[in-house]
PDB file of C-alpha atoms in Angstrom:
ATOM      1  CA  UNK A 234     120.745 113.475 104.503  1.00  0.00           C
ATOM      2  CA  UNK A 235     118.963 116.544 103.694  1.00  0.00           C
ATOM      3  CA  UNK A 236     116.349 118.211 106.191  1.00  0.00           C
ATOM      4  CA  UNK A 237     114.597 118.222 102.816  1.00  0.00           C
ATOM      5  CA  UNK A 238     114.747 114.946 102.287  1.00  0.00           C
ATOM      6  CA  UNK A 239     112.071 114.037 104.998  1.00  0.00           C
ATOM      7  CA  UNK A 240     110.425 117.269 104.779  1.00  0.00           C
ATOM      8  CA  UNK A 241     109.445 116.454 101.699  1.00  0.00           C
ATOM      9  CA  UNK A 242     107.178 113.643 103.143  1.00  0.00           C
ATOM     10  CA  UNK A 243     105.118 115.964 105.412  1.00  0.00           C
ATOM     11  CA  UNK A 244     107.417 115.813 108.602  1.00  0.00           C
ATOM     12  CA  UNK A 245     107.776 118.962 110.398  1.00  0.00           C
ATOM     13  CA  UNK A 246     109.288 118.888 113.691  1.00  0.00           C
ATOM     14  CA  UNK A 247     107.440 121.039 115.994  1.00  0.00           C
ATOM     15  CA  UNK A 248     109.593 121.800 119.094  1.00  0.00           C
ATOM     16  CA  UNK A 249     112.968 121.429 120.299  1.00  0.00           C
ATOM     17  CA  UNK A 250     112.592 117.572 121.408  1.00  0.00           C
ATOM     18  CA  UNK A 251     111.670 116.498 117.891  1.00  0.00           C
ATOM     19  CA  UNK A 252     114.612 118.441 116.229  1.00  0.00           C
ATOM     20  CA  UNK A 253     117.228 117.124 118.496  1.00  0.00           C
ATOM     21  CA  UNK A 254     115.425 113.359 117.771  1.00  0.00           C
ATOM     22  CA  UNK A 255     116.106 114.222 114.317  1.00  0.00           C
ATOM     23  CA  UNK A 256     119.299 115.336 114.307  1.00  0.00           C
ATOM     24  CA  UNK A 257     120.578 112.148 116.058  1.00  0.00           C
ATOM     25  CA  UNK A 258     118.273 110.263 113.278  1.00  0.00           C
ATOM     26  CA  UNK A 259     120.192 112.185 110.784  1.00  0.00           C
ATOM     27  CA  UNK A 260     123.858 111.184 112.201  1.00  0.00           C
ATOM     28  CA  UNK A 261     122.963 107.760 112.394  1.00  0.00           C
ATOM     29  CA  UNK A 262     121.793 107.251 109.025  1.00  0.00           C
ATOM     30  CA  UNK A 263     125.243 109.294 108.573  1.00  0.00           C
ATOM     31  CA  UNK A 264     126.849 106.711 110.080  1.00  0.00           C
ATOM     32  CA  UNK A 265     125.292 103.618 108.979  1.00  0.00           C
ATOM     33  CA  UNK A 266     123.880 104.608 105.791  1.00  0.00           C
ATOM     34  CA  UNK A 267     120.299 103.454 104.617  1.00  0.00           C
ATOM     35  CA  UNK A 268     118.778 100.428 105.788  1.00  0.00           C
ATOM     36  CA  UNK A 269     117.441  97.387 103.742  1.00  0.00           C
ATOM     37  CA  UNK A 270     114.306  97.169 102.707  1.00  0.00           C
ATOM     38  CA  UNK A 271     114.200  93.750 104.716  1.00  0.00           C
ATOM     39  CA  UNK A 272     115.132  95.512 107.889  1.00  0.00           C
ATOM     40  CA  UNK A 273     112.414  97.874 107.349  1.00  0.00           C
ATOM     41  CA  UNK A 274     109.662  94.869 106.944  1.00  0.00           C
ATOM     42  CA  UNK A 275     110.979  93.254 109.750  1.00  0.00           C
ATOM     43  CA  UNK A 276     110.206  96.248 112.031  1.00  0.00           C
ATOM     44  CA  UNK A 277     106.702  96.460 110.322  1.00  0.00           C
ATOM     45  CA  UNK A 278     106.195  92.712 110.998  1.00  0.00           C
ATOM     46  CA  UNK A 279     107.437  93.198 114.761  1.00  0.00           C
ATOM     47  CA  UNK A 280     104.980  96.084 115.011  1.00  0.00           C
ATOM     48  CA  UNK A 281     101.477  94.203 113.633  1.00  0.00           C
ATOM     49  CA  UNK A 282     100.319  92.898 116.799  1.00  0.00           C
ATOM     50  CA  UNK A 283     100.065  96.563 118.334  1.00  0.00           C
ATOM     51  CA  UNK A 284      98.745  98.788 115.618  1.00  0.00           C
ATOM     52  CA  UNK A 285      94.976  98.539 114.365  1.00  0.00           C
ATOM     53  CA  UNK A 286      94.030  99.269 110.895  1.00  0.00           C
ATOM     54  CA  UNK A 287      91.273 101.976 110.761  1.00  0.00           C
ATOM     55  CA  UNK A 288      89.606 102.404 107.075  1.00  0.00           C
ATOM     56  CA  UNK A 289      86.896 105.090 106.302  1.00  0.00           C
ATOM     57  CA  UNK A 290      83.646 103.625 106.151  1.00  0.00           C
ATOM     58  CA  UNK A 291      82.580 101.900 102.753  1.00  0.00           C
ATOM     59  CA  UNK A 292      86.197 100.967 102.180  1.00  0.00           C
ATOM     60  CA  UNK A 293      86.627  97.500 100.463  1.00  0.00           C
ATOM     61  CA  UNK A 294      89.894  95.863  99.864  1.00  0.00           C
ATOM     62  CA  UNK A 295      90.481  94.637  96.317  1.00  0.00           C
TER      63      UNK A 295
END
């Protein structure tokens, strides 16, 4: 994986923590390739109960 590759999304790592995080991110996706799409809902679904949706004011769902 490219540091483009994520870059291109709008991270920028901003000190020396967050590059080293990456660059063990990078070797294991290296290592284990990409993940399913399943395995990335299940983390999603696993997450729900602690993260609150916040939508601007006037905002209707459709």
């Amino acid at each position: 994986m490219r540091n483009n590759d994520l870059y291109s999304f709008g991270f920028q790592p901003k000190d020396d923590r967050q590059i080293m995080i990456f660059e063990d991110f990078k070797k294991l996706r290296a290592v284990f390739g990409t993940p399913h799409r399943f395995a990335y809902l299940r983390s999603l679904v696993r997450t729900r109960p602690n993260v609150r949706s916040v939508y601007p004011p006037g905002w209707k769902f459709r």
